[in-house]
PDB file of C-alpha atoms in Angstrom:
ATOM      1  CA  MET A 105      -0.194   0.215   0.177  1.00  0.00           C
ATOM      2  CA  ASN A 106       2.519   1.905   0.650  1.00  0.00           C
ATOM      3  CA  GLN A 107       4.133   1.366  -1.689  1.00  0.00           C
ATOM      4  CA  PHE A 108       0.933   2.018  -4.719  1.00  0.00           C
ATOM      5  CA  LYS A 109       0.907   5.563  -2.396  1.00  0.00           C
ATOM      6  CA  ARG A 110       4.762   6.793  -3.004  1.00  0.00           C
ATOM      7  CA  GLY A 111       3.691   5.571  -7.230  1.00  0.00           C
ATOM      8  CA  LEU A 112       0.749   8.003  -7.120  1.00  0.00           C
ATOM      9  CA  MET A 113       2.036  11.096  -4.812  1.00  0.00           C
ATOM     10  CA  LEU A 114       5.273  10.807  -8.547  1.00  0.00           C
ATOM     11  CA  LEU A 115       2.159  10.518 -10.570  1.00  0.00           C
ATOM     12  CA  LEU A 116       0.749  13.630  -9.375  1.00  0.00           C
ATOM     13  CA  ILE A 117       4.095  15.959  -8.809  1.00  0.00           C
ATOM     14  CA  VAL A 118       5.580  14.653 -12.248  1.00  0.00           C
ATOM     15  CA  VAL A 119       1.552  15.326 -13.909  1.00  0.00           C
ATOM     16  CA  PHE A 120       1.809  18.621 -12.034  1.00  0.00           C
ATOM     17  CA  ALA A 121       5.534  20.048 -13.175  1.00  0.00           C
ATOM     18  CA  THR A 122       4.305  19.369 -16.325  1.00  0.00           C
ATOM     19  CA  ALA A 123       1.329  21.451 -15.851  1.00  0.00           C
ATOM     20  CA  CYS A 124       3.455  24.335 -14.143  1.00  0.00           C
ATOM     21  CA  ALA A 125       6.037  23.774 -17.460  1.00  0.00           C
ATOM     22  CA  HIS A 126       3.305  25.154 -19.979  1.00  0.00           C
ATOM     23  CA  THR A 127       2.452  26.753 -17.758  1.00  0.00           C
ATOM     24  CA  ASN A 128       5.700  29.205 -17.718  1.00  0.00           C
ATOM     25  CA  SER A 129       6.349  28.326 -21.026  1.00  0.00           C
ATOM     26  CA  GLY A 130       3.224  29.797 -22.178  1.00  0.00           C
ATOM     27  CA  SER A 131       3.262  32.992 -20.305  1.00  0.00           C
ATOM     28  CA  MET A 132       6.736  33.808 -20.545  1.00  0.00           C
ATOM     29  CA  THR A 133       5.474  33.724 -24.495  1.00  0.00           C
ATOM     30  CA  PRO A 134       5.241  37.976 -26.462  1.00  0.00           C
ATOM     31  CA  THR A 135       2.441  39.235 -26.518  1.00  0.00           C
ATOM     32  CA  SER A 136       1.845  41.473 -30.244  1.00  0.00           C
ATOM     33  CA  LEU A 137       2.431  44.309 -27.710  1.00  0.00           C
ATOM     34  CA  GLU A 138       5.427  42.387 -26.113  1.00  0.00           C
ATOM     35  CA  GLY A 139       6.589  41.781 -30.028  1.00  0.00           C
ATOM     36  CA  ILE A 140       5.766  44.783 -31.904  1.00  0.00           C
ATOM     37  CA  ALA A 141       7.911  47.036 -28.668  1.00  0.00           C
ATOM     38  CA  GLN A 142      10.718  44.243 -29.231  1.00  0.00           C
ATOM     39  CA  SER A 143      11.445  44.736 -32.861  1.00  0.00           C
ATOM     40  CA  GLY A 144      10.950  48.325 -33.345  1.00  0.00           C
ATOM     41  CA  VAL A 145       8.128  47.540 -35.683  1.00  0.00           C
ATOM     42  CA  LEU A 146       4.722  48.978 -35.973  1.00  0.00           C
ATOM     43  CA  ARG A 147       3.981  46.125 -39.542  1.00  0.00           C
ATOM     44  CA  VAL A 148       0.640  47.811 -40.726  1.00  0.00           C
ATOM     45  CA  GLY A 149      -1.506  46.535 -43.411  1.00  0.00           C
ATOM     46  CA  THR A 150      -2.789  48.688 -45.469  1.00  0.00           C
ATOM     47  CA  ALA A 151      -5.010  48.574 -49.520  1.00  0.00           C
ATOM     48  CA  ALA A 152      -3.610  52.447 -50.052  1.00  0.00           C
ATOM     49  CA  ASN A 153      -5.827  52.393 -53.379  1.00  0.00           C
ATOM     50  CA  MET A 154      -9.092  54.043 -51.056  1.00  0.00           C
ATOM     51  CA  PRO A 155      -8.891  56.880 -51.390  1.00  0.00           C
ATOM     52  CA  PRO A 156      -9.921  59.348 -48.677  1.00  0.00           C
ATOM     53  CA  LEU A 157      -7.924  57.093 -46.170  1.00  0.00           C
ATOM     54  CA  ASN A 158      -5.708  55.157 -47.835  1.00  0.00           C
ATOM     55  CA  MET A 159      -3.719  55.645 -51.108  1.00  0.00           C
ATOM     56  CA  LEU A 160      -0.302  57.098 -52.954  1.00  0.00           C
ATOM     57  CA  ASP A 161       0.957  60.481 -53.910  1.00  0.00           C
ATOM     58  CA  LYS A 162       2.708  61.481 -56.641  1.00  0.00           C
ATOM     59  CA  SER A 163       4.949  59.665 -55.239  1.00  0.00           C
ATOM     60  CA  GLY A 164       4.450  57.264 -54.445  1.00  0.00           C
ATOM     61  CA  VAL A 165       4.406  57.439 -50.791  1.00  0.00           C
ATOM     62  CA  PRO A 166       1.026  55.782 -49.229  1.00  0.00           C
ATOM     63  CA  MET A 167      -1.594  59.171 -47.224  1.00  0.00           C
ATOM     64  CA  GLY A 168      -4.334  59.280 -46.041  1.00  0.00           C
ATOM     65  CA  LEU A 169      -6.456  58.878 -43.096  1.00  0.00           C
ATOM     66  CA  ASP A 170      -6.273  55.468 -42.622  1.00  0.00           C
ATOM     67  CA  VAL A 171      -1.948  56.017 -42.804  1.00  0.00           C
ATOM     68  CA  ASP A 172      -1.892  58.790 -39.839  1.00  0.00           C
ATOM     69  CA  LEU A 173      -3.727  56.856 -37.646  1.00  0.00           C
ATOM     70  CA  ALA A 174      -1.019  53.833 -38.467  1.00  0.00           C
ATOM     71  CA  SER A 175       1.494  56.858 -37.852  1.00  0.00           C
ATOM     72  CA  TYR A 176      -0.130  58.221 -34.407  1.00  0.00           C
ATOM     73  CA  ILE A 177      -0.476  55.324 -33.183  1.00  0.00           C
ATOM     74  CA  ALA A 178       3.129  53.272 -33.779  1.00  0.00           C
ATOM     75  CA  ALA A 179       4.651  57.640 -32.572  1.00  0.00           C
ATOM     76  CA  ALA A 180       2.145  56.340 -29.191  1.00  0.00           C
ATOM     77  CA  MET A 181       3.619  52.798 -29.006  1.00  0.00           C
ATOM     78  CA  GLY A 182       7.644  55.111 -29.197  1.00  0.00           C
ATOM     79  CA  VAL A 183       8.370  52.176 -32.597  1.00  0.00           C
ATOM     80  CA  LYS A 184       8.754  52.436 -36.081  1.00  0.00           C
ATOM     81  CA  LEU A 185       5.625  52.641 -38.624  1.00  0.00           C
ATOM     82  CA  SER A 186       5.835  49.926 -41.736  1.00  0.00           C
ATOM     83  CA  LEU A 187       2.945  49.557 -43.213  1.00  0.00           C
ATOM     84  CA  VAL A 188       2.780  46.502 -45.696  1.00  0.00           C
ATOM     85  CA  ILE A 189       0.304  47.235 -48.653  1.00  0.00           C
ATOM     86  CA  LYS A 190      -1.243  44.457 -50.491  1.00  0.00           C
ATOM     87  CA  PRO A 191      -4.331  44.895 -52.436  1.00  0.00           C
ATOM     88  CA  PHE A 192      -7.460  44.194 -50.072  1.00  0.00           C
ATOM     89  CA  SER A 193      -8.408  40.987 -50.211  1.00  0.00           C
ATOM     90  CA  GLU A 194      -4.956  39.923 -49.318  1.00  0.00           C
ATOM     91  CA  LEU A 195      -4.579  41.729 -45.763  1.00  0.00           C
ATOM     92  CA  LEU A 196      -6.512  39.617 -42.968  1.00  0.00           C
ATOM     93  CA  PRO A 197      -4.942  36.555 -43.992  1.00  0.00           C
ATOM     94  CA  ALA A 198      -1.830  38.143 -43.589  1.00  0.00           C
ATOM     95  CA  LEU A 199      -3.206  39.082 -40.354  1.00  0.00           C
ATOM     96  CA  GLU A 200      -3.568  35.497 -39.593  1.00  0.00           C
ATOM     97  CA  ALA A 201      -0.122  34.925 -41.294  1.00  0.00           C
ATOM     98  CA  GLY A 202       1.672  37.080 -38.805  1.00  0.00           C
ATOM     99  CA  GLU A 203       3.272  38.968 -42.135  1.00  0.00           C
ATOM    100  CA  VAL A 204       1.444  41.976 -40.272  1.00  0.00           C
ATOM    101  CA  ASP A 205       0.269  43.436 -37.099  1.00  0.00           C
ATOM    102  CA  MET A 206      -2.695  45.191 -37.395  1.00  0.00           C
ATOM    103  CA  VAL A 207      -4.392  46.067 -41.131  1.00  0.00           C
ATOM    104  CA  ILE A 208      -6.531  49.817 -41.167  1.00  0.00           C
ATOM    105  CA  SER A 209      -7.542  49.110 -43.992  1.00  0.00           C
ATOM    106  CA  GLY A 210     -10.914  51.444 -44.280  1.00  0.00           C
ATOM    107  CA  MET A 211     -12.342  47.571 -43.193  1.00  0.00           C
ATOM    108  CA  THR A 212     -16.067  46.847 -42.216  1.00  0.00           C
ATOM    109  CA  ILE A 213     -16.635  45.221 -39.173  1.00  0.00           C
ATOM    110  CA  THR A 214     -18.939  42.229 -40.265  1.00  0.00           C
ATOM    111  CA  PRO A 215     -19.262  39.638 -37.907  1.00  0.00           C
ATOM    112  CA  GLU A 216     -18.071  37.072 -40.147  1.00  0.00           C
ATOM    113  CA  ARG A 217     -14.919  38.329 -40.564  1.00  0.00           C
ATOM    114  CA  ASN A 218     -15.042  39.005 -36.537  1.00  0.00           C
ATOM    115  CA  MET A 219     -15.325  35.945 -36.105  1.00  0.00           C
ATOM    116  CA  LYS A 220     -11.581  35.317 -37.680  1.00  0.00           C
ATOM    117  CA  VAL A 221      -9.549  38.524 -36.349  1.00  0.00           C
ATOM    118  CA  ALA A 222     -10.422  40.812 -33.136  1.00  0.00           C
ATOM    119  CA  PHE A 223     -11.636  44.485 -34.101  1.00  0.00           C
ATOM    120  CA  ALA A 224     -11.558  48.175 -31.784  1.00  0.00           C
ATOM    121  CA  GLY A 225     -13.600  51.135 -32.933  1.00  0.00           C
ATOM    122  CA  PRO A 226     -15.080  51.702 -34.661  1.00  0.00           C
ATOM    123  CA  TYR A 227     -12.650  54.276 -35.320  1.00  0.00           C
ATOM    124  CA  HIS A 228     -15.882  56.033 -38.714  1.00  0.00           C
ATOM    125  CA  ILE A 229     -19.143  55.432 -40.125  1.00  0.00           C
ATOM    126  CA  SER A 230     -19.464  55.087 -43.194  1.00  0.00           C
ATOM    127  CA  GLY A 231     -22.260  53.746 -45.603  1.00  0.00           C
ATOM    128  CA  LYS A 232     -22.504  52.630 -49.089  1.00  0.00           C
ATOM    129  CA  ALA A 233     -23.574  54.621 -51.900  1.00  0.00           C
ATOM    130  CA  LEU A 234     -23.787  54.986 -55.496  1.00  0.00           C
ATOM    131  CA  LEU A 235     -22.037  56.668 -58.634  1.00  0.00           C
ATOM    132  CA  THR A 236     -23.071  56.305 -61.830  1.00  0.00           C
ATOM    133  CA  LYS A 237     -24.103  58.899 -64.909  1.00  0.00           C
ATOM    134  CA  PHE A 238     -27.714  57.746 -64.850  1.00  0.00           C
ATOM    135  CA  LYS A 239     -29.682  59.691 -62.482  1.00  0.00           C
ATOM    136  CA  SER A 240     -32.132  57.436 -62.513  1.00  0.00           C
ATOM    137  CA  LEU A 241     -29.813  55.673 -61.045  1.00  0.00           C
ATOM    138  CA  VAL A 242     -30.023  57.831 -57.616  1.00  0.00           C
ATOM    139  CA  THR A 243     -32.747  59.884 -57.476  1.00  0.00           C
ATOM    140  CA  SER A 244     -35.764  56.812 -57.013  1.00  0.00           C
ATOM    141  CA  GLU A 245     -36.967  56.346 -54.372  1.00  0.00           C
ATOM    142  CA  ASP A 246     -37.582  52.579 -54.215  1.00  0.00           C
ATOM    143  CA  THR A 247     -33.829  50.999 -54.319  1.00  0.00           C
ATOM    144  CA  SER A 248     -35.814  47.624 -55.425  1.00  0.00           C
ATOM    145  CA  LYS A 249     -35.523  48.518 -57.850  1.00  0.00           C
ATOM    146  CA  LEU A 250     -31.753  48.736 -58.616  1.00  0.00           C
ATOM    147  CA  ASN A 251     -32.290  44.838 -58.746  1.00  0.00           C
ATOM    148  CA  SER A 252     -32.824  44.440 -61.750  1.00  0.00           C
ATOM    149  CA  GLU A 253     -31.311  41.822 -64.974  1.00  0.00           C
ATOM    150  CA  ALA A 254     -31.042  45.280 -67.537  1.00  0.00           C
ATOM    151  CA  PHE A 255     -28.127  47.080 -64.847  1.00  0.00           C
ATOM    152  CA  ALA A 256     -24.613  45.567 -63.934  1.00  0.00           C
ATOM    153  CA  TYR A 257     -22.349  47.244 -60.922  1.00  0.00           C
ATOM    154  CA  THR A 258     -18.721  47.093 -59.666  1.00  0.00           C
ATOM    155  CA  ALA A 259     -17.697  47.243 -56.227  1.00  0.00           C
ATOM    156  CA  LEU A 260     -14.056  46.380 -55.228  1.00  0.00           C
ATOM    157  CA  GLU A 261     -13.109  42.896 -54.583  1.00  0.00           C
ATOM    158  CA  SER A 262     -14.196  41.395 -51.935  1.00  0.00           C
ATOM    159  CA  SER A 263     -15.135  43.971 -50.341  1.00  0.00           C
ATOM    160  CA  THR A 264     -18.178  44.254 -48.369  1.00  0.00           C
ATOM    161  CA  SER A 265     -19.833  46.693 -51.265  1.00  0.00           C
ATOM    162  CA  ALA A 266     -19.411  43.210 -53.309  1.00  0.00           C
ATOM    163  CA  THR A 267     -21.705  41.379 -51.191  1.00  0.00           C
ATOM    164  CA  LEU A 268     -24.125  44.558 -51.125  1.00  0.00           C
ATOM    165  CA  VAL A 269     -24.418  43.670 -54.043  1.00  0.00           C
ATOM    166  CA  GLU A 270     -24.634  39.369 -54.625  1.00  0.00           C
ATOM    167  CA  THR A 271     -27.101  40.028 -50.636  1.00  0.00           C
ATOM    168  CA  MET A 272     -29.310  43.172 -52.475  1.00  0.00           C
ATOM    169  CA  MET A 273     -29.374  42.947 -55.854  1.00  0.00           C
ATOM    170  CA  PRO A 274     -29.015  39.315 -56.701  1.00  0.00           C
ATOM    171  CA  LYS A 275     -30.945  39.087 -61.190  1.00  0.00           C
ATOM    172  CA  ALA A 276     -27.838  42.169 -61.867  1.00  0.00           C
ATOM    173  CA  ARG A 277     -24.895  41.482 -63.071  1.00  0.00           C
ATOM    174  CA  LEU A 278     -21.578  42.090 -60.652  1.00  0.00           C
ATOM    175  CA  VAL A 279     -17.508  43.695 -61.891  1.00  0.00           C
ATOM    176  CA  THR A 280     -16.303  43.359 -59.780  1.00  0.00           C
ATOM    177  CA  ALA A 281     -12.909  45.230 -59.392  1.00  0.00           C
ATOM    178  CA  PRO A 282      -8.969  45.861 -57.928  1.00  0.00           C
ATOM    179  CA  ASP A 283      -9.656  48.858 -57.117  1.00  0.00           C
ATOM    180  CA  TYR A 284     -11.436  51.781 -56.805  1.00  0.00           C
ATOM    181  CA  ASP A 285      -9.771  53.471 -59.873  1.00  0.00           C
ATOM    182  CA  ALA A 286     -10.330  50.584 -61.802  1.00  0.00           C
ATOM    183  CA  ALA A 287     -13.763  50.412 -60.676  1.00  0.00           C
ATOM    184  CA  VAL A 288     -14.347  54.135 -61.685  1.00  0.00           C
ATOM    185  CA  GLY A 289     -12.991  53.753 -64.613  1.00  0.00           C
ATOM    186  CA  MET A 290     -15.252  51.049 -65.832  1.00  0.00           C
ATOM    187  CA  VAL A 291     -18.064  53.575 -64.386  1.00  0.00           C
ATOM    188  CA  LEU A 292     -16.862  56.216 -66.772  1.00  0.00           C
ATOM    189  CA  THR A 293     -16.515  54.093 -70.308  1.00  0.00           C
ATOM    190  CA  ASN A 294     -20.273  52.894 -68.975  1.00  0.00           C
ATOM    191  CA  LYS A 295     -18.412  49.226 -68.624  1.00  0.00           C
ATOM    192  CA  VAL A 296     -20.853  49.010 -65.805  1.00  0.00           C
ATOM    193  CA  ASP A 297     -24.327  50.960 -64.921  1.00  0.00           C
ATOM    194  CA  ALA A 298     -22.861  52.470 -61.519  1.00  0.00           C
ATOM    195  CA  LEU A 299     -19.656  51.896 -58.194  1.00  0.00           C
ATOM    196  CA  VAL A 300     -21.159  51.007 -54.887  1.00  0.00           C
ATOM    197  CA  ALA A 301     -18.395  51.893 -52.412  1.00  0.00           C
ATOM    198  CA  ASP A 302     -18.053  53.806 -49.934  1.00  0.00           C
ATOM    199  CA  TYR A 303     -20.066  56.968 -50.066  1.00  0.00           C
ATOM    200  CA  HIS A 304     -17.146  59.254 -49.802  1.00  0.00           C
ATOM    201  CA  VAL A 305     -15.595  57.322 -52.140  1.00  0.00           C
ATOM    202  CA  CYS A 306     -18.860  58.566 -54.555  1.00  0.00           C
ATOM    203  CA  VAL A 307     -17.865  61.630 -53.791  1.00  0.00           C
ATOM    204  CA  LEU A 308     -14.518  62.180 -54.128  1.00  0.00           C
ATOM    205  CA  SER A 309     -14.886  60.695 -57.170  1.00  0.00           C
ATOM    206  CA  LEU A 310     -16.851  63.781 -58.067  1.00  0.00           C
ATOM    207  CA  LEU A 311     -14.235  66.518 -56.766  1.00  0.00           C
ATOM    208  CA  LYS A 312     -11.865  64.090 -59.214  1.00  0.00           C
ATOM    209  CA  HIS A 313     -13.963  64.297 -62.175  1.00  0.00           C
ATOM    210  CA  PRO A 314     -16.241  67.259 -61.786  1.00  0.00           C
ATOM    211  CA  ASN A 315     -16.403  67.550 -66.145  1.00  0.00           C
ATOM    212  CA  GLU A 316     -17.639  63.642 -66.757  1.00  0.00           C
ATOM    213  CA  GLY A 317     -21.156  63.568 -66.016  1.00  0.00           C
ATOM    214  CA  LEU A 318     -21.219  61.490 -62.617  1.00  0.00           C
ATOM    215  CA  VAL A 319     -24.380  61.822 -59.970  1.00  0.00           C
ATOM    216  CA  SER A 320     -24.215  59.655 -57.135  1.00  0.00           C
ATOM    217  CA  LEU A 321     -26.392  59.201 -54.179  1.00  0.00           C
ATOM    218  CA  ILE A 322     -24.324  60.618 -51.292  1.00  0.00           C
ATOM    219  CA  THR A 323     -27.280  59.299 -48.796  1.00  0.00           C
ATOM    220  CA  PRO A 324     -25.760  56.455 -47.864  1.00  0.00           C
ATOM    221  CA  PHE A 325     -27.815  53.734 -47.275  1.00  0.00           C
ATOM    222  CA  THR A 326     -26.751  51.375 -45.253  1.00  0.00           C
ATOM    223  CA  TYR A 327     -24.101  51.316 -41.528  1.00  0.00           C
ATOM    224  CA  GLU A 328     -20.945  51.712 -42.394  1.00  0.00           C
ATOM    225  CA  PRO A 329     -17.318  50.611 -39.100  1.00  0.00           C
ATOM    226  CA  LEU A 330     -14.917  50.720 -39.916  1.00  0.00           C
ATOM    227  CA  GLY A 331     -12.472  49.304 -37.637  1.00  0.00           C
ATOM    228  CA  ILE A 332      -8.906  48.804 -36.684  1.00  0.00           C
ATOM    229  CA  ALA A 333      -8.289  44.652 -37.288  1.00  0.00           C
ATOM    230  CA  MET A 334      -5.683  42.491 -34.234  1.00  0.00           C
ATOM    231  CA  PRO A 335      -4.890  39.250 -34.894  1.00  0.00           C
ATOM    232  CA  ALA A 336      -7.749  36.947 -32.145  1.00  0.00           C
ATOM    233  CA  GLY A 337      -7.150  36.415 -28.229  1.00  0.00           C
ATOM    234  CA  ASP A 338      -4.936  39.000 -27.741  1.00  0.00           C
ATOM    235  CA  ALA A 339      -6.521  40.978 -24.654  1.00  0.00           C
ATOM    236  CA  GLN A 340      -3.379  42.993 -24.557  1.00  0.00           C
ATOM    237  CA  MET A 341      -3.255  44.445 -28.163  1.00  0.00           C
ATOM    238  CA  MET A 342      -6.922  44.676 -27.641  1.00  0.00           C
ATOM    239  CA  ASN A 343      -7.229  46.631 -25.056  1.00  0.00           C
ATOM    240  CA  TRP A 344      -4.090  49.204 -25.421  1.00  0.00           C
ATOM    241  CA  VAL A 345      -5.367  49.877 -29.600  1.00  0.00           C
ATOM    242  CA  SER A 346      -8.765  50.255 -28.070  1.00  0.00           C
ATOM    243  CA  ASN A 347      -8.277  52.892 -25.034  1.00  0.00           C
ATOM    244  CA  PHE A 348      -5.500  54.611 -27.768  1.00  0.00           C
ATOM    245  CA  LEU A 349      -8.805  54.925 -30.624  1.00  0.00           C
ATOM    246  CA  ASN A 350     -10.650  55.983 -27.405  1.00  0.00           C
ATOM    247  CA  THR A 351      -7.836  58.947 -26.104  1.00  0.00           C
ATOM    248  CA  MET A 352      -7.838  60.279 -30.362  1.00  0.00           C
ATOM    249  CA  ARG A 353     -12.147  60.803 -29.502  1.00  0.00           C
ATOM    250  CA  GLU A 354     -11.510  62.859 -26.631  1.00  0.00           C
ATOM    251  CA  SER A 355      -9.214  65.132 -27.238  1.00  0.00           C
ATOM    252  CA  ASP A 356     -11.411  65.570 -30.944  1.00  0.00           C
ATOM    253  CA  GLU A 357      -7.685  64.577 -32.478  1.00  0.00           C
ATOM    254  CA  LEU A 358     -10.115  61.773 -34.912  1.00  0.00           C
ATOM    255  CA  ILE A 359     -12.676  64.551 -35.915  1.00  0.00           C
ATOM    256  CA  LYS A 360      -9.394  66.494 -36.616  1.00  0.00           C
ATOM    257  CA  LEU A 361      -8.221  63.770 -39.152  1.00  0.00           C
ATOM    258  CA  LYS A 362     -11.953  63.264 -41.275  1.00  0.00           C
ATOM    259  CA  ILE A 363     -12.104  67.217 -41.223  1.00  0.00           C
ATOM    260  CA  LYS A 364      -8.605  66.794 -43.147  1.00  0.00           C
ATOM    261  CA  TRP A 365      -9.098  63.944 -45.129  1.00  0.00           C
ATOM    262  CA  ILE A 366     -12.420  64.187 -45.916  1.00  0.00           C
ATOM    263  CA  GLU A 367     -14.668  67.034 -45.288  1.00  0.00           C
ATOM    264  CA  ASP A 368     -10.769  69.480 -46.772  1.00  0.00           C
ATOM    265  CA  PRO A 369     -10.157  68.113 -50.199  1.00  0.00           C
ATOM    266  CA  SER A 370      -7.664  69.868 -50.324  1.00  0.00           C
ATOM    267  CA  TRP A 371      -4.987  66.966 -50.704  1.00  0.00           C
ATOM    268  CA  LEU A 372      -6.637  66.349 -53.845  1.00  0.00           C
ATOM    269  CA  SER A 373      -3.555  68.126 -55.758  1.00  0.00           C
ATOM    270  CA  ASP A 374      -0.685  65.658 -53.886  1.00  0.00           C
ATOM    271  CA  LEU A 375      -2.780  62.584 -54.934  1.00  0.00           C
ATOM    272  CA  LYS A 376      -0.612  59.829 -57.412  1.00  0.00           C
TER     273      LYS A 376
END
């Protein structure tokens, strides 16, 4: 019996020691914030083709509301900012693969995306609008009339705009585009009837092409909360970014960024 008890006690000690070893090794694994601090670099994924949130200037340097916000975050962390430019559809896969630390690229917080990654925000509220040459499309009070086989729409590939067309206008033809320049080009050359995009993209397109006969439905007909995507399961990173956004809201710095990039078109002359 004593030998049995000693054997049982030895087994319990081994199990406890093993559990402690796993616990200690887990606690020593650096968090995202620790990894960023150690590397001295914050890697932020962005599409760099979604004005006025993120785009390239004439020298090919990223600029926009998202870029400024990323710069604020990196400065507050005390590290350098590295912008990783990828097509919009590749941003979340890059985040999940650990190629970037966060994504700031006009990304709408959706339940589907939030099942895979974490979101802080929203830092901006947007909504969908139409950009077209046909006034009849934007003056109709019945949006169900937009669902017709007679219409063709374009939207950014893998975007909520594309999902909106597929859901609300399934009878229409959808032609996805890799970026907004290509999408607006389809509207200008009559390859499609309208672009479905965030309303500020449509407003910007009106400013850029004042003599092309473009019109837009300015009032958004969907609610689009834009957030900062981060790796799932990192509570400290989520807490840090959420607190930082709250501080920017309370200090009016976030409002100043929106005025600079959304309401003031003076930066258009720097656009590539």
